Coordinates of C-alpha atoms in Angstrom, one line a residue:
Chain A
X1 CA 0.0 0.0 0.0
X2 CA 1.3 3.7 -1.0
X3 CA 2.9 5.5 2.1
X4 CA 3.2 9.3 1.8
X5 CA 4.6 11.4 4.2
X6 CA 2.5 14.5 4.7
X7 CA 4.9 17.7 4.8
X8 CA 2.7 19.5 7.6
X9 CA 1.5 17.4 10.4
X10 CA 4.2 14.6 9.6
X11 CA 2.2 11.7 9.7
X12 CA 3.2 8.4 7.3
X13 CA -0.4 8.1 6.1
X14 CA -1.0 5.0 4.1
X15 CA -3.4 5.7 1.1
X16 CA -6.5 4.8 2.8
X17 CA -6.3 8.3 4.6
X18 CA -5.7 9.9 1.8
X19 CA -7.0 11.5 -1.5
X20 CA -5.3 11.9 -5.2
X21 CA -5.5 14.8 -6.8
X22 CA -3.9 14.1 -10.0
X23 CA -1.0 16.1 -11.7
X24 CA 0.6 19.2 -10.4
X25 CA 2.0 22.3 -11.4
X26 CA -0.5 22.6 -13.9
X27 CA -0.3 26.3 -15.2
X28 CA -3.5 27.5 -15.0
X29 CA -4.8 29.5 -17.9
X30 CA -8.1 31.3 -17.5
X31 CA -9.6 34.5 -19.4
X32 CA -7.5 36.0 -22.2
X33 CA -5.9 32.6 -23.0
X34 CA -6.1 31.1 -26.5
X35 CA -8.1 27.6 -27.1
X36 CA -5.1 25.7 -27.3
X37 CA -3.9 26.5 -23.8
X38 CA -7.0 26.5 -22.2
X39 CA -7.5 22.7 -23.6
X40 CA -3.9 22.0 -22.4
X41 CA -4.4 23.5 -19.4
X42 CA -8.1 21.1 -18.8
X43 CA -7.3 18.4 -20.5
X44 CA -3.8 17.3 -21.6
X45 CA -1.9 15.9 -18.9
X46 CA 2.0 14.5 -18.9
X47 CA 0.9 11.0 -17.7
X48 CA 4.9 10.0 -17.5
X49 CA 5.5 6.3 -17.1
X50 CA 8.1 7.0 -15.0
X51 CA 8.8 10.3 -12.6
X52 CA 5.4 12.2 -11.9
X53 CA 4.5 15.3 -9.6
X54 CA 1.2 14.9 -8.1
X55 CA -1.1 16.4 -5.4
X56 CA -2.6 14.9 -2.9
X57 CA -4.6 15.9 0.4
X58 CA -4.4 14.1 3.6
X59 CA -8.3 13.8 3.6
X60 CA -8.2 11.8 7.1
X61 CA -5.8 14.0 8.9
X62 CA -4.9 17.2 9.0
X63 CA -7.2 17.5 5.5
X64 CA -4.2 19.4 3.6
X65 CA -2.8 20.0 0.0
X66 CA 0.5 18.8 -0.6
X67 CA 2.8 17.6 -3.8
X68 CA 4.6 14.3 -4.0
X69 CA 7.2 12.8 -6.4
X70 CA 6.6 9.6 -7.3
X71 CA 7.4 6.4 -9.6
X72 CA 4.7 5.3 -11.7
X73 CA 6.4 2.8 -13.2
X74 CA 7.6 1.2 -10.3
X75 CA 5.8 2.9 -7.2
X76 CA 8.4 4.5 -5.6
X77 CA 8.0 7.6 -3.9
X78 CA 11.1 9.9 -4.0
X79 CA 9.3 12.9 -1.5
X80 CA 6.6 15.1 -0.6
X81 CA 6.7 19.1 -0.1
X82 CA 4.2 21.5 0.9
X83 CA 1.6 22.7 -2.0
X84 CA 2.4 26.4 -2.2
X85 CA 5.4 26.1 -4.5
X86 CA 5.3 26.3 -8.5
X87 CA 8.3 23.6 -8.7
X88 CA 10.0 20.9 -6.1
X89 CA 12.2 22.4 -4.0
X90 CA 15.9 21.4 -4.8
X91 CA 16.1 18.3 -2.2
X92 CA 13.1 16.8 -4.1
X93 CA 14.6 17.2 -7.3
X94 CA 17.8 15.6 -5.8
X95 CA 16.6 12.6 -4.7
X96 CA 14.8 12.0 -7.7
X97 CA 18.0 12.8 -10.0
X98 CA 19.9 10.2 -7.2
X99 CA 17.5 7.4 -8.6
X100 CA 16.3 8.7 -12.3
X101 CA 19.2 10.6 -13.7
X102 CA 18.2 12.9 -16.8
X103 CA 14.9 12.7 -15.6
X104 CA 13.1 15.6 -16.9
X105 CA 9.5 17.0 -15.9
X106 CA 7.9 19.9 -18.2
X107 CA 10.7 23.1 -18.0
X108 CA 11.7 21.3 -14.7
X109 CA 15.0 18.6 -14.6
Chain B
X1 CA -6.6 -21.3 -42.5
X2 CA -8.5 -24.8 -42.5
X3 CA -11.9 -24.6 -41.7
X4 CA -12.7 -25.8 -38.0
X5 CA -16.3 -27.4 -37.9
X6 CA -17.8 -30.9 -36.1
X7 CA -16.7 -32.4 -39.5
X8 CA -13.3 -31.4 -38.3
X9 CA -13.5 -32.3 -35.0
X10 CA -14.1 -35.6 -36.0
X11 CA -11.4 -35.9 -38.7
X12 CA -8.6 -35.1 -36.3
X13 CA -9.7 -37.6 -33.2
X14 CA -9.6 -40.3 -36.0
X15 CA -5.8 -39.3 -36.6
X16 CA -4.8 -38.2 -33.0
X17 CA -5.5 -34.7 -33.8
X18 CA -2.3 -34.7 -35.8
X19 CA -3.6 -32.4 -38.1
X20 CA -4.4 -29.3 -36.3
X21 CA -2.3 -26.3 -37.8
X22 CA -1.0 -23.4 -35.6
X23 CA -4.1 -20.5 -35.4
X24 CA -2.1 -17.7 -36.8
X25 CA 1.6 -17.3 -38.4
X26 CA 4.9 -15.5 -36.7
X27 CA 6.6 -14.0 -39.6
X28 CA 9.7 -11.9 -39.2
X29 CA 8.3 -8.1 -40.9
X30 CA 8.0 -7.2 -44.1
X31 CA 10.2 -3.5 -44.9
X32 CA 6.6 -2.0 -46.1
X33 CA 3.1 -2.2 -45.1
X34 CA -0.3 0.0 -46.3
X35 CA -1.3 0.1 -42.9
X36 CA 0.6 -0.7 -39.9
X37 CA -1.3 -1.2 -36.2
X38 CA 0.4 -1.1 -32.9
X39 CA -1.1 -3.2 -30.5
X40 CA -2.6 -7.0 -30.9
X41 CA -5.0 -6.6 -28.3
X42 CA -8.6 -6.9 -28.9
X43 CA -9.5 -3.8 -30.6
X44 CA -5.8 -3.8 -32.5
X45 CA -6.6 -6.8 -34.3
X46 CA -10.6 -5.7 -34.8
X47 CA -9.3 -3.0 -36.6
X48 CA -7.3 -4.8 -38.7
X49 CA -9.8 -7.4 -39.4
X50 CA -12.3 -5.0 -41.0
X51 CA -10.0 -3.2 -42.7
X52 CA -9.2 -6.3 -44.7
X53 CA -12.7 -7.8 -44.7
X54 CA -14.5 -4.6 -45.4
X55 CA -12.1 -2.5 -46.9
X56 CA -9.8 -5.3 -48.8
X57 CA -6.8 -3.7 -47.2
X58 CA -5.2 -6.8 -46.0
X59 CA -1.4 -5.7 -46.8
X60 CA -1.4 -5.3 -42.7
X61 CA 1.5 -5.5 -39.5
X62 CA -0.1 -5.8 -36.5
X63 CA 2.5 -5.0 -34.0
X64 CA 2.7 -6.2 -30.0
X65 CA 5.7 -5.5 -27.3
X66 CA 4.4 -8.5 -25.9
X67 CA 2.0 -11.3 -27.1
X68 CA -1.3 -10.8 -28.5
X69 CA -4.1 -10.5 -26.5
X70 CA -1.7 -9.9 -23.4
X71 CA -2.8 -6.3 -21.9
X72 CA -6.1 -5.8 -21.2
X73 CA -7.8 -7.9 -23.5
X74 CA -6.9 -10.6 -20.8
X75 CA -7.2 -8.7 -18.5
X76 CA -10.7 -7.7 -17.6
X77 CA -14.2 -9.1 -16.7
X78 CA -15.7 -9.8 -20.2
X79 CA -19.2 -8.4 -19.6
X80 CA -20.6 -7.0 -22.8
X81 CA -23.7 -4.6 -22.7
X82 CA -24.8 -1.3 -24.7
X83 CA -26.7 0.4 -21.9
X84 CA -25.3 4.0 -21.8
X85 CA -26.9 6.8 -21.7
X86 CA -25.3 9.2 -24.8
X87 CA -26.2 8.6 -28.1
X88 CA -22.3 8.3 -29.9
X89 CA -21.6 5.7 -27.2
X90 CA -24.9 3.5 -27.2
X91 CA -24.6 3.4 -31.1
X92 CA -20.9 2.4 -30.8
X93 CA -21.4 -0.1 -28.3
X94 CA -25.0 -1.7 -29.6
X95 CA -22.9 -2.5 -33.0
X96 CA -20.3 -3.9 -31.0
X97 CA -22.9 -6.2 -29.3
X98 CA -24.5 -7.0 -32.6
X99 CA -21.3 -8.0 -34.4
X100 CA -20.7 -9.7 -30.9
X101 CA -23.5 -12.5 -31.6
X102 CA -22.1 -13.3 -34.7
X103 CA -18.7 -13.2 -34.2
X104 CA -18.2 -16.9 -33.5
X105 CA -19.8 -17.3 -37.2
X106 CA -17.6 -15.0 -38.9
X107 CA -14.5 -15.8 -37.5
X108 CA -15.1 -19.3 -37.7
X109 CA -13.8 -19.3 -34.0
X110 CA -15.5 -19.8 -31.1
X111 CA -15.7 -16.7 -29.0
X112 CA -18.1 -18.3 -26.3
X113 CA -20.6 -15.3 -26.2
X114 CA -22.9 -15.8 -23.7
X115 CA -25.8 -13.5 -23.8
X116 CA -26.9 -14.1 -20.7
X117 CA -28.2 -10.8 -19.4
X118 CA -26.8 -7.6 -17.8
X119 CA -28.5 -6.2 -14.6
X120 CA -27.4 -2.3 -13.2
X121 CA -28.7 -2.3 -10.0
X122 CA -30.0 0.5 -8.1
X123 CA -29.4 1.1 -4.6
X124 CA -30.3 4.8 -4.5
X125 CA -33.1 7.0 -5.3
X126 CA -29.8 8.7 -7.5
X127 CA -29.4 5.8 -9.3
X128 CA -33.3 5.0 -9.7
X129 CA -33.8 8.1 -11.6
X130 CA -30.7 7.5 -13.3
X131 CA -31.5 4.1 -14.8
X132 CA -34.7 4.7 -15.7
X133 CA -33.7 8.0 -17.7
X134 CA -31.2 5.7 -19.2
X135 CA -34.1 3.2 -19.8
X136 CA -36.0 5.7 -21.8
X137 CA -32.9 6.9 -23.3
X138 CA -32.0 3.5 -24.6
X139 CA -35.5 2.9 -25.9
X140 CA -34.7 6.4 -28.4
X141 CA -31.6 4.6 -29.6
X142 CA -32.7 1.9 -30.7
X143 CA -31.2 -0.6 -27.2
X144 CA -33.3 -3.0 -25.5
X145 CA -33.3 -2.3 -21.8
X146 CA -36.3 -2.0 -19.7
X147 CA -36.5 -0.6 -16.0
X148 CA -37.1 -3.8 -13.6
X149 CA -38.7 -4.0 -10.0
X150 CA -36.4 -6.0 -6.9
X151 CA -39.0 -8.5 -7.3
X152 CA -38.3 -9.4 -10.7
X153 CA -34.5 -8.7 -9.9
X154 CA -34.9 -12.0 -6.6
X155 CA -36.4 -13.9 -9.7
X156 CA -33.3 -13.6 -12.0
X157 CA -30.5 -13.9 -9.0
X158 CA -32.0 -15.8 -6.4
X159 CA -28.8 -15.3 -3.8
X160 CA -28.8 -11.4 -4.2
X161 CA -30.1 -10.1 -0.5
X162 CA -32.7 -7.2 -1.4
X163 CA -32.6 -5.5 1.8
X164 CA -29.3 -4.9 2.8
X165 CA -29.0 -2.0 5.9
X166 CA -26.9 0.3 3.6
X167 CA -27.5 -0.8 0.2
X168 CA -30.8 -2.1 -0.2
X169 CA -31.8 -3.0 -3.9
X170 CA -34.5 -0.9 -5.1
X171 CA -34.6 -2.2 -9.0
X172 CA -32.5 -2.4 -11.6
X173 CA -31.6 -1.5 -15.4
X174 CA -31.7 -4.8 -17.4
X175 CA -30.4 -5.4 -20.8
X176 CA -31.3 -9.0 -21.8
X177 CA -29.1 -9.3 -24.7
X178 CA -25.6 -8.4 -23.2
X179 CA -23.8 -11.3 -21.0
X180 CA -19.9 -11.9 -21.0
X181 CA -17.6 -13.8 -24.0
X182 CA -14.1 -15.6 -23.8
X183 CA -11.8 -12.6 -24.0
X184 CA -8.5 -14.6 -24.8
X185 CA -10.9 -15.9 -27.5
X186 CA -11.9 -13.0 -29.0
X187 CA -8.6 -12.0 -29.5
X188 CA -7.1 -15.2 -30.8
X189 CA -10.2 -15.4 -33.1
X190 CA -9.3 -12.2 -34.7
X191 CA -5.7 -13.1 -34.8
X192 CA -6.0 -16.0 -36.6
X193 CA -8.6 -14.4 -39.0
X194 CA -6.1 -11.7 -39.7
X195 CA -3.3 -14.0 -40.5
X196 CA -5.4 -15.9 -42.6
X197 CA -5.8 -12.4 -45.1
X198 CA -2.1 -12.3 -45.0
X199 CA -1.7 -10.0 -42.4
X200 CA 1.2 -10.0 -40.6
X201 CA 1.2 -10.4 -36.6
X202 CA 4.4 -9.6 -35.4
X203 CA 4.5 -9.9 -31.6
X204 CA 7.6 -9.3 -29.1
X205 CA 8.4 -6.7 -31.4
X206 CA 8.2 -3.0 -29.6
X207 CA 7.7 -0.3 -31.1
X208 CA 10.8 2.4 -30.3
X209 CA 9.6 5.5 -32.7
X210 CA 7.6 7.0 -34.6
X211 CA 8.9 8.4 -38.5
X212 CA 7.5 11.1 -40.3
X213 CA 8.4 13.4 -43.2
X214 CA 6.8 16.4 -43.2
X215 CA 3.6 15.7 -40.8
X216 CA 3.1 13.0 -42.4
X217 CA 3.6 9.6 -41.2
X218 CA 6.4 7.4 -43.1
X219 CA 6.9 4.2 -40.6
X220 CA 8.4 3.2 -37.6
X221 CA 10.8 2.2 -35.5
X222 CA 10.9 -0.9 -33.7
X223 CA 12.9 -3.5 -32.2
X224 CA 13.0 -5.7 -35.1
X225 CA 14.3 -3.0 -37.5
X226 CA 12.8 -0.2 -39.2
X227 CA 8.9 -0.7 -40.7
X228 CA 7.6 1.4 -43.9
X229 CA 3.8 2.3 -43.6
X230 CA 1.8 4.4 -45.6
X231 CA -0.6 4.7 -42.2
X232 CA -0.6 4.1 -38.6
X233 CA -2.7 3.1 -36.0
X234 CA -2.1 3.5 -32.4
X235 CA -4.7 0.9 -30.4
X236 CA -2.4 0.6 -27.1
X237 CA -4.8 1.2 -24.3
X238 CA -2.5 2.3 -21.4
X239 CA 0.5 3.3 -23.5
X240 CA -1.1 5.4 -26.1
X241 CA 0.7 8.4 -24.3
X242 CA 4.0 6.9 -24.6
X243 CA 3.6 6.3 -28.4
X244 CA 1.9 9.4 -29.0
X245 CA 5.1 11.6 -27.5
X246 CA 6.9 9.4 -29.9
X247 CA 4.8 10.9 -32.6
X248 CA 5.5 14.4 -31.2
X249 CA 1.6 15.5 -29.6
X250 CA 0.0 15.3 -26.7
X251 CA -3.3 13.0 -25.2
X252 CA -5.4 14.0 -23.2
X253 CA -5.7 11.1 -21.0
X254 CA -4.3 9.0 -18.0
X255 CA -3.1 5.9 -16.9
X256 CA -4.7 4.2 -13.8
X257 CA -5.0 0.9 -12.2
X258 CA -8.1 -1.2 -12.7
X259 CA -8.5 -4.9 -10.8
X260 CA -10.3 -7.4 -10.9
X261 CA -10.3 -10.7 -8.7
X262 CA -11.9 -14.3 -8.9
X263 CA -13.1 -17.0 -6.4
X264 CA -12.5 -20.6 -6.2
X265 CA -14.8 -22.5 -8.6
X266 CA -18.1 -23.2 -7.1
X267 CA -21.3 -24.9 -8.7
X268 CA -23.8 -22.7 -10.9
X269 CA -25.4 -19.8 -8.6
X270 CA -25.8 -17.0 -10.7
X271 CA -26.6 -16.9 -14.4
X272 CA -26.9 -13.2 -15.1
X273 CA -23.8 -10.6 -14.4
X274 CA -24.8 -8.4 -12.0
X275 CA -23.3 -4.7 -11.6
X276 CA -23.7 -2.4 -8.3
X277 CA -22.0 0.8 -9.5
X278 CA -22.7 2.4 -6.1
X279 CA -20.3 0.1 -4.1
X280 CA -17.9 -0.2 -7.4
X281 CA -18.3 -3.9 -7.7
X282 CA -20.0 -6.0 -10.4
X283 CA -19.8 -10.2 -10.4
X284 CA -20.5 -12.4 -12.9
X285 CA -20.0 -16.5 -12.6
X286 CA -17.4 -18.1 -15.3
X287 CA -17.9 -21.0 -17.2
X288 CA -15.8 -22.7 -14.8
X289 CA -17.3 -21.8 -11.9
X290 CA -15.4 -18.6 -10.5
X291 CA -16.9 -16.0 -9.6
X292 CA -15.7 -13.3 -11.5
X293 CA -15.5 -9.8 -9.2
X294 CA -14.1 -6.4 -10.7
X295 CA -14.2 -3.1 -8.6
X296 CA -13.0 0.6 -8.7
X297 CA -9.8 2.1 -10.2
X298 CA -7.5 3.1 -8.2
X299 CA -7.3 7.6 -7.9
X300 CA -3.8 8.0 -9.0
X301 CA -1.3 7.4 -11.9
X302 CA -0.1 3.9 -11.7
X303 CA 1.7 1.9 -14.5
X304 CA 2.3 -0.8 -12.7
X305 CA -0.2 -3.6 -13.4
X306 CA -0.8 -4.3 -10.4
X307 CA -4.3 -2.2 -8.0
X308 CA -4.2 -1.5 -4.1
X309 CA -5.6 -4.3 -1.8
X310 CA -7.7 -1.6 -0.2
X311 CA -9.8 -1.2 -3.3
X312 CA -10.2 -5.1 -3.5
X313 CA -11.6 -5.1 0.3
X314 CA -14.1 -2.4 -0.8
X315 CA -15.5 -4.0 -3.4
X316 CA -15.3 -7.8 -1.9
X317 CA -17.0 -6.1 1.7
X318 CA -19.7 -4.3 -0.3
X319 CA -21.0 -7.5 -2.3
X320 CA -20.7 -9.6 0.7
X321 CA -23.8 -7.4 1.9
X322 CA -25.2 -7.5 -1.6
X323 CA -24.6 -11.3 -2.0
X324 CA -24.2 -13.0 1.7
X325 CA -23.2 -16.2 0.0
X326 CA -20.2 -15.3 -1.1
X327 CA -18.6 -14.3 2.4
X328 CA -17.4 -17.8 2.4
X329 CA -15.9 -17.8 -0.6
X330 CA -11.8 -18.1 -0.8
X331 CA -10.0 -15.4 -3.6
X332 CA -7.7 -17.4 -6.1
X333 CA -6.4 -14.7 -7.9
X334 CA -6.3 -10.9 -8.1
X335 CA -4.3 -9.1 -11.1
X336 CA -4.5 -5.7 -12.5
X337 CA -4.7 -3.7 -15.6
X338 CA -3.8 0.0 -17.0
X339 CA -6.7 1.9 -18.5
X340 CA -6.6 5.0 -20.3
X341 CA -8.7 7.4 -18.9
X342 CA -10.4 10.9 -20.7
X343 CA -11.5 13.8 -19.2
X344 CA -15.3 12.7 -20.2
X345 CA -14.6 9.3 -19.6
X346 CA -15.4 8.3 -23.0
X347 CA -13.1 6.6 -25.7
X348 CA -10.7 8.2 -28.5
X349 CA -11.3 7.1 -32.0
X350 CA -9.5 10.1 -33.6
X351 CA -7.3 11.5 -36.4
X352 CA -4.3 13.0 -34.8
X353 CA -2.4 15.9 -35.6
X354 CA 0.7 13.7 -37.1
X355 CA -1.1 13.2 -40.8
X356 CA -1.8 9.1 -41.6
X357 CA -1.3 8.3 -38.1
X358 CA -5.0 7.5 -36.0
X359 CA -5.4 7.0 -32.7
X360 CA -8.0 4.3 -30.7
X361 CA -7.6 4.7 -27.5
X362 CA -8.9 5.9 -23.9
X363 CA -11.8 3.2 -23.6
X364 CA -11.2 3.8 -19.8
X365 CA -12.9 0.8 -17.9
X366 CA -14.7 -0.2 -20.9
X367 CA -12.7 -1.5 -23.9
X368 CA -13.5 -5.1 -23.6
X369 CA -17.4 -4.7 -24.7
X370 CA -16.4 -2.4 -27.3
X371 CA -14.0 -4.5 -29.4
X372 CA -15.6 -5.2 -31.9
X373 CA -17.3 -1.7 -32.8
X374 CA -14.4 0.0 -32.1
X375 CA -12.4 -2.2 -34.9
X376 CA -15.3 -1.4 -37.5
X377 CA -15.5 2.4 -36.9
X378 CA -11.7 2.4 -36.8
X379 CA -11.1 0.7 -39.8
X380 CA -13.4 3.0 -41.5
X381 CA -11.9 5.7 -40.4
X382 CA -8.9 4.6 -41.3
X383 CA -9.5 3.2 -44.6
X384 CA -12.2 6.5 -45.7
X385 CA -11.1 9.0 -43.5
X386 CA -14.2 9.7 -41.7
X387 CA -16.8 6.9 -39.7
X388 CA -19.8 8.3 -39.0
X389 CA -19.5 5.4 -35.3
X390 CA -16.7 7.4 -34.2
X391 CA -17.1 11.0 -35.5
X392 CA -17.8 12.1 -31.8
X393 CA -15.4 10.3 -30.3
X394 CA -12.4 13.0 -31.9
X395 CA -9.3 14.5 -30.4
X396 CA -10.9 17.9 -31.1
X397 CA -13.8 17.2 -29.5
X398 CA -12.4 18.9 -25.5
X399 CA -11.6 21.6 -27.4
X400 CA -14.8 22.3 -28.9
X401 CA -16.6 21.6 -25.7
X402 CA -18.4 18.7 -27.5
X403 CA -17.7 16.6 -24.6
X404 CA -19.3 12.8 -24.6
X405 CA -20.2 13.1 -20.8
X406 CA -20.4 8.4 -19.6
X407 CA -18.7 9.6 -16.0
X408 CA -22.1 10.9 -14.8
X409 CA -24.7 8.6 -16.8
X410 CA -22.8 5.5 -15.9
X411 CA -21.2 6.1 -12.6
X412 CA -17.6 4.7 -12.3
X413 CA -18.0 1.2 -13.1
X414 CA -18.1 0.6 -17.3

C-alpha cells in the first residue's frame, strides 16, 4: 500500500487516509488565453510512465494540500513538499535525479 | 486457414488430432506495409480485421511489445452490454454487441458469447432516476433495456439479498441481450482471422519511434528494424501516451490501475452478471465456476499492473452485503490492468495531428465490450477518412466543448 509522508503534520499516512488529486503544477490558464492553452491546461496531462509530480490531500488528517514525487512505473516515492510552490524544492529534485538521472519533468530537470 | 467445424473435430480424433495447424503465423516483418497497427489486443486486431474484410486492405502488421491478446484484453471481466446513456456511445457499443452474436460465425472461432443478461442495480433514489432515464434513453436509440422492480430482480438472481442496511436494492436496469464472452478468445479469433488475409502479426516486437516526413507519417521504428507504412494506428490502451510523445503530440488522457479478482470454482449460482455501480463492484460466474469480481480504479497514476488491496476489500466487503453467500468464498487470484482514462470518460477514435497516423484509445474501464465496434468504426476511419460510429469520439472534441459526458450517466464502473 502507498505511504506518503505528509509535509505539515508529519504523519506516514497509508493511502487509505488519503485523496489523489492528479497532476501538479499545472499552469493555469483562464480568461484571455487562446483555445489551445485553455484545452492544455483542462485536459492534456504529462501521464509519465516514469517520474510524476502529483497532489494529494491528507483527507483523514490534517485534510491538507500537498505535492509528492513519485514512480509510476515502479511505485516509488522519492518525497513530498508542501503545495504552495510552483516547482520541487531542490532536495526533491535531488533525490529523484539520485534514482532517475536525466529525468526531466515539463521546464523542470 | 483450415476450416474448424464438427466435421473437423471428428477428422482429427480419428488421426490423434495430428492435423491441427498453428491458429495464426509469426513471420519476421515485411520492410513496407499499407497500414501498420500497434497493439494485438482486442480492438488492435478488430481494426485490422475490418479493414481487410471490409475495406480489402489486408497488406497489414499488426504489431505487439508482448504477445497478443496480453494487456487488457486478458485482462478484464468480459461483460458485454450497450446500456449508456449518450447517443455516440450507445450506437458504438449496440454495433459492437451485434457484431458480438455473430462473431463466433464470422471468424469461424468460437468466441463463447454468452448472452446471458446484464443487470445495473440500483441502490439509491440517485441511481433510480438514473436508470430509468437511461431506460428511456436507450428505448430512443434503438437498445433493449427495460427498467425492472427488486422483485423481478430476486427472480433472475435468487442469492442477491434485497434488503441490505446500507444498500438495499431498489430495481435495476436490465439489458437481456448483453452477458460476458471468452476474451482470450476473441482476441485469438481475430488473430487467426487476420493472418489468414495475410496479415502480418508480429509480436515481441516494440515499437521504439515514430517516423514522419513532413507531418506525415512514413513508418516506424521498432525493435526488429525499421517498418515502412503508408498509415498508422495506435490501439495501445494504457501506453497510447508513450507512443503518441513518440509521434510528437500530446493525449489528453491518464493511466490508472483497474482490478479485478476471482473465487474458487463453485457450482452454478448466478446466471446473469450483475453490476452495483454504487459500491464499485459488479460479479458475474465463469464458465468454470469462479466467480468473477471487478471493482473501482485506483485515484492516481499507476503503470504498474498491479491495484491496491484496499480497493479489493471495498468491493469484496460491499457485495458480501449484496450477495451474503459469497462471504465464504476463498479469492484465487487478483491481477490488474492500465486503462486509459479521458477527461469525459469516453473513448478516443480520432485522427491525430501527425497526418496518416489515428489514434484508438482511452476506452477507460470499458474496452473489452467495445472491441468489436471499435475495430469497424476504426477501420473505417482509417480506410475513408471519416466513420460516422466514431465521428464524436475526436481529439478535437475537449476543445470544442463537444464533450461525450459516460462519468455521470454511468457512474464509475463501465
Amino acid at each position: 500500500m502507498l505511504t506518503l509522508h505528509c509535509p505539515y503534520c508529519g504523519v506516514n499516512a497509508d493511502e487509505t487516509e488519503l485523496d489523489a488529486g492528479g497532476e501538479a503544477h499545472i499552469k493555469r490558464h483562464g480568461p484571455g488565453s487562446d483555445d489551445n492553452q485553455f484545452h492544455d491546461y483542462l485536459f492534456t496531462r504529462e501521464n509519465p510512465k516514469g517520474v510524476h509530480l502529483e497532489r494529494w490531500r491528507h483527507a483523514a488528517g490534517c485534510g491538507k494540500w500537498f505535492h509528492a514525487a513519485r514512480c509510476t512505473a515502479t511505485l516509488e516515492v522519492f518525497g513530498t513538499y508542501p503545495a504552495q510552490v510552483y516547482e520541487p524544492p531542490q532536495d526533491i529534485k535531488d533525490a529523484i535525479s539520485a534514482k532517475r538521472p536525466g529525468w526531466s519533468w515539463r521546464e523542470f530537470e | 486457414m483450415k476450416h474448424y467445424s464438427a466435421f473437423a473435430v471428428a477428422r482429427e480424433a480419428l488421426r490423434y488430432h495430428t492435423g491441427w495447424e498453428r491458429a495464426w503465423r509469426s513471420p519476421e516483418p515485411k520492410k513496407r506495409y499499407d497500414v501498420i497497427i500497434v497493439g494485438a489486443g482486442g480492438h488492435g486486431l478488430a481494426t485490422a480485421y475490418y479493414l481487410g474484410k471490409n475495406y480489402g486492405i489486408q497488406n497489414v502488421a499488426i504489431i505487439e511489445k508482448g504477445w497478443l491478446g496480453g494487456g487488457n484484453t486478458g485482462r478484464n471481466t468480459t461483460i458485454i452490454r450497450s446500456n449508456y446513456l449518450q447517443d455516440p456511445s450507445a450506437a458504438i457499443y449496440e454495433k459492437a454487441r451485434s457484431l458480438y452474436e455473430g462473431l463466433s460465425q464470422d471468424l469461424n472461432y468460437n468466441v463463447m458469447f454468452s448472452p446471458r443478461g446484464v443487470m445495473m442495480l440500483a441502490q439509491t433514489q440517485h441511481e433510480i432516476r438514473g436508470y430509468q432515464r437511461t431506460a428511456h434513453a436507450n428505448a430512443l436509440q434503438g437498445v433493449k433495456t427495460e427498467w425492472i422492480t427488486p422483485e423481478r430482480v430476486k427472480e433472475l438472481v435468487p442469492i442477491i439479498n434485497l434488503d441490505g442496511p446500507r444498500y438495499p436494492v431498489l430495481g435495476a436496469l436490465w439489458q437481456e441481450r448483453g452477458g460476458t464472452a471468452r476474451h482470450d478468445a476473441v482476441a485469438w479469433g481475430y488473430a487467426r482471422a487476420c493472418s489468414a488475409m495475410g496479415m502480418d502479426i508480429i509480436q515481441q516486437c516494440e515499437v521504439t519511434g515514430v517516423r514522419s516526413e513532413n507531418g506525415h507519417v512514413v513508418g516506424v521504428d521498432t525493435t526488429k528494424g525499421a517498418i515502412d507504412c503508408d498509415k498508422l494506428g495506435m490501439v495501445v490502451a494504457g501506453h497510447s501516451g508513450q507512443l503518441a510523445e513518440m509521434a510528437g503530440f500530446r493525449l489528453p488522457l491518464e493511466g490508472i490501475a483497474l482490478q479485478a479478482l476471482v473465487s474458487e470454482p463453485i457450482k452454478p449460482c448466478m446466471d446473469v452478471v450483475v453490476m452495483a455501480n454504487t459500491v464499485h463492484g459488479y460479479m458475474s460466474q465463469s464458465d468454470k465456476g469462479e466467480m468473477v469480481i471487478g471493482g473501482g480504479t485506483d485515484g492516481f497514476n499507476n503503470y504498474t499492473q498491479r491495484g491496491s488491496f484496499h480497493h479489493a476489500e471495498e468491493t469484496v466487503r460491499a457485495l458480501v452485503e449484496t450477495f451474503p453467500m459469497i462471504s465464504r468464498l476463498k479469492m484465487l487470484r487478483q491481477w490488474g490492468g492500465i486503462v486509459d482514462m479521458t477527461g469525459d470518460r469516453s473513448p478516443l477514435i480520432s485522427k491525430t495531428p501527425l497526418g496518416g497516423c489515428f489514434i484508438n484509445g482511452g476506452w477507460g474501464t470499458g474496452g473489452f465490450k467495445a472491441i468489436p465496434g471499435s475495430g469497424w468504426g476504426m477501420a473505417q476511419l482509417m480506410a475513408t477518412g471519416h466513420s460516422p460510429l466514431t465521428e464524436a469520439f475526436s481529439l478535437d472534441r475537449f476543445k470544442e466543448g463537444r464533450f461525450i459526458d459516460e462519468s455521470v450517466a454511468a457512474g464509475v464502473a463501465h
